[in-house]
Amino acid sequence: MKKLLTFIFSAVICPLAITGCGEKELSIGTAFNPSMYHSFGEQMKKNMENAKGLKYSVTVLPTAGSVENVRMINDNRIQLALIQNDVSYEAYHSTGSFKGEQPLRNFVAVAGLYTEACHIVVRADSNIHKVSDLLGKAISLGTFNSGTEKNAKEIL
């Protein structure tokens, strides 16, 4: 399913957007490398570069993730970005990670590619069985300015 969505997005939607505005270069904000967002961006790049008749260069940028990506696309530093739905909502409405900031409105959603789930993973031999068991433990919140960090803070 993800391969089909990647193909449809990169082979149909992106070329229409690019040819419509005459761009010769395209930058895609993803997430750190290696990550699923970055792999997704690399596959989009391959599909777009293999599209017949289109002449442009595609750069896949490793970034912190969704929070940084929505800021970069809003500031016209990139043309496409992979952004979690909840992050784009917060940026647009100046809530959550963007509370106290001016709303970011210089972007549009093209497609919802897939549903994301949050996972909390611990060692099988740990004494952690529920979220409250994390109290007082050293944990990773994810990359600064990522959707993972935002979701971890919401859960905790």
C-alpha positions as a printed NumPy array, in Angstrom:
array([[  0.   ,   0.   ,   0.   ],
       [  2.811,   2.436,   0.893],
       [  4.508,   1.717,  -2.449],
       [  1.269,   2.49 ,  -4.27 ],
       [  0.78 ,   5.742,  -2.323],
       [  4.39 ,   6.747,  -2.944],
       [  4.003,   6.071,  -6.659],
       [  0.743,   7.994,  -6.966],
       [  2.1  ,  10.955,  -4.995],
       [  5.453,  11.18 ,  -6.742],
       [  4.449,  10.177, -10.26 ],
       [  1.19 ,  12.097, -10.564],
       [  0.726,  14.862,  -8.003],
       [  4.301,  16.189,  -7.7  ],
       [  4.974,  16.514, -11.433],
       [  1.704,  18.405, -11.869],
       [  2.681,  20.823,  -9.112],
       [  6.206,  21.256, -10.452],
       [  5.284,  21.779, -14.092],
       [  2.514,  24.158, -13.032],
       [  4.941,  26.545, -11.354],
       [  7.924,  26.057, -13.685],
       [ 10.336,  24.82 , -11.008],
       [ 13.559,  23.109, -12.079],
       [ 14.658,  22.049,  -8.602],
       [ 12.672,  20.367,  -5.869],
       [ 13.657,  19.817,  -2.236],
       [ 11.779,  17.36 ,  -0.029],
       [ 12.007,  17.687,   3.765],
       [ 11.886,  14.239,   5.342],
       [ 13.419,  13.269,   8.718],
       [ 16.764,  11.986,   9.927],
       [ 18.561,   9.333,   7.906],
       [ 17.864,   6.462,   8.42 ],
       [ 14.133,   6.806,   9.089],
       [ 10.893,   5.813,   7.421],
       [ 10.208,   9.416,   6.327],
       [ 13.643,   9.663,   4.745],
       [ 13.234,   6.306,   2.962],
       [  9.827,   7.451,   1.73 ],
       [ 11.405,  10.664,   0.384],
       [ 14.158,   8.696,  -1.386],
       [ 11.537,   6.519,  -3.096],
       [  9.578,   9.617,  -4.138],
       [ 12.787,  11.029,  -5.637],
       [ 13.408,   7.848,  -7.648],
       [  9.845,   7.824,  -8.956],
       [  9.93 ,  11.502,  -9.918],
       [ 13.315,  11.265, -11.61 ],
       [ 12.087,   8.266, -13.634],
       [  8.956,  10.084, -14.829],
       [  9.216,  10.593, -18.599],
       [  9.54 ,  14.097, -19.957],
       [ 10.195,  15.845, -16.663],
       [ 13.553,  17.573, -16.28 ],
       [ 14.284,  18.718, -12.759],
       [ 16.551,  17.721,  -9.918],
       [ 15.197,  16.357,  -6.659],
       [ 17.   ,  16.688,  -3.332],
       [ 15.914,  14.677,  -0.302],
       [ 16.834,  16.607,   2.841],
       [ 17.355,  14.834,   6.139],
       [ 15.72 ,  17.068,   8.778],
       [ 14.607,  16.835,  12.398],
       [ 11.134,  15.867,  11.131],
       [  7.621,  17.253,  11.002],
       [  7.967,  20.348,  13.198],
       [ 11.07 ,  21.538,  11.336],
       [  9.574,  20.56 ,   7.967],
       [  6.428,  22.651,   8.37 ],
       [  8.566,  25.662,   9.322],
       [ 10.86 ,  25.108,   6.324],
       [  7.997,  24.776,   3.854],
       [  6.236,  27.811,   5.357],
       [  9.453,  29.843,   4.892],
       [  9.853,  28.663,   1.254],
       [ 13.128,  26.834,   2.022],
       [ 11.714,  23.569,   0.604],
       [  8.944,  22.769,  -1.868],
       [  7.605,  19.486,  -0.427],
       [  7.626,  18.003,   3.055],
       [  6.48 ,  14.953,   4.919],
       [  4.568,  16.245,   7.943],
       [  2.358,  14.536,  10.492],
       [ -1.262,  15.711,  10.309],
       [ -1.35 ,  16.811,  13.939],
       [  1.8  ,  18.906,  13.471],
       [  0.414,  20.7  ,  10.412],
       [ -2.831,  21.362,  12.302],
       [ -0.932,  22.845,  15.257],
       [  1.237,  24.996,  12.958],
       [ -1.81 ,  26.328,  11.115],
       [ -3.725,  27.07 ,  14.343],
       [ -0.734,  28.174,  16.468],
       [ -1.291,  25.517,  19.143],
       [  0.816,  22.76 ,  20.717],
       [  4.439,  22.986,  19.537],
       [  3.601,  26.324,  17.874],
       [  1.725,  27.952,  20.771],
       [  2.628,  31.62 ,  21.129],
       [  3.938,  31.824,  17.554],
       [  2.272,  33.399,  14.542],
       [  0.177,  30.781,  12.708],
       [  2.02 ,  29.164,   9.785],
       [ -0.252,  29.339,   6.762],
       [  2.061,  29.214,   3.731],
       [  1.461,  25.533,   2.991],
       [ -1.23 ,  23.157,   1.801],
       [ -1.758,  19.449,   2.368],
       [ -1.572,  17.385,  -0.792],
       [ -2.362,  13.92 ,   0.549],
       [ -2.707,  11.872,   3.7  ],
       [ -0.276,   9.076,   2.953],
       [ -0.815,   6.727,   5.882],
       [ -1.981,   6.502,   9.475],
       [  0.815,   6.762,  12.023],
       [  0.789,   5.103,  15.412],
       [  2.859,   6.029,  18.446],
       [  4.83 ,   3.228,  20.035],
       [  6.462,   3.027,  23.444],
       [  9.127,   0.343,  23.45 ],
       [ 10.949,  -1.025,  26.489],
       [ 13.137,  -4.051,  27.09 ],
       [ 11.169,  -7.24 ,  27.784],
       [ 13.037,  -7.749,  31.068],
       [ 12.229,  -4.239,  32.389],
       [  9.721,  -3.517,  35.141],
       [  7.878,  -1.034,  32.903],
       [  4.343,  -2.159,  32.022],
       [  2.429,   1.121,  31.685],
       [  3.225,   4.753,  30.863],
       [  3.251,   5.798,  34.525],
       [  6.082,   3.273,  35.144],
       [  8.332,   5.588,  33.108],
       [  8.332,   8.17 ,  35.924],
       [ 11.921,   8.769,  37.047],
       [ 13.405,   6.774,  34.149],
       [ 15.763,   8.079,  31.456],
       [ 13.868,   8.064,  28.165],
       [ 14.326,   9.23 ,  24.585],
       [ 11.825,  11.779,  23.319],
       [ 13.049,  11.596,  19.726],
       [ 14.855,  14.185,  17.646],
       [ 14.413,  17.854,  18.646],
       [ 11.73 ,  19.5  ,  16.466],
       [ 10.355,  16.151,  15.32 ],
       [  6.813,  14.84 ,  15.415],
       [  8.124,  12.022,  17.61 ],
       [  9.301,  14.503,  20.245],
       [  5.952,  16.322,  20.091],
       [  3.984,  13.09 ,  20.494],
       [  6.224,  11.854,  23.344],
       [  5.656,  15.085,  25.28 ],
       [  1.886,  14.812,  24.749],
       [  1.803,  11.196,  25.966],
       [  4.01 ,  11.873,  28.98 ]])
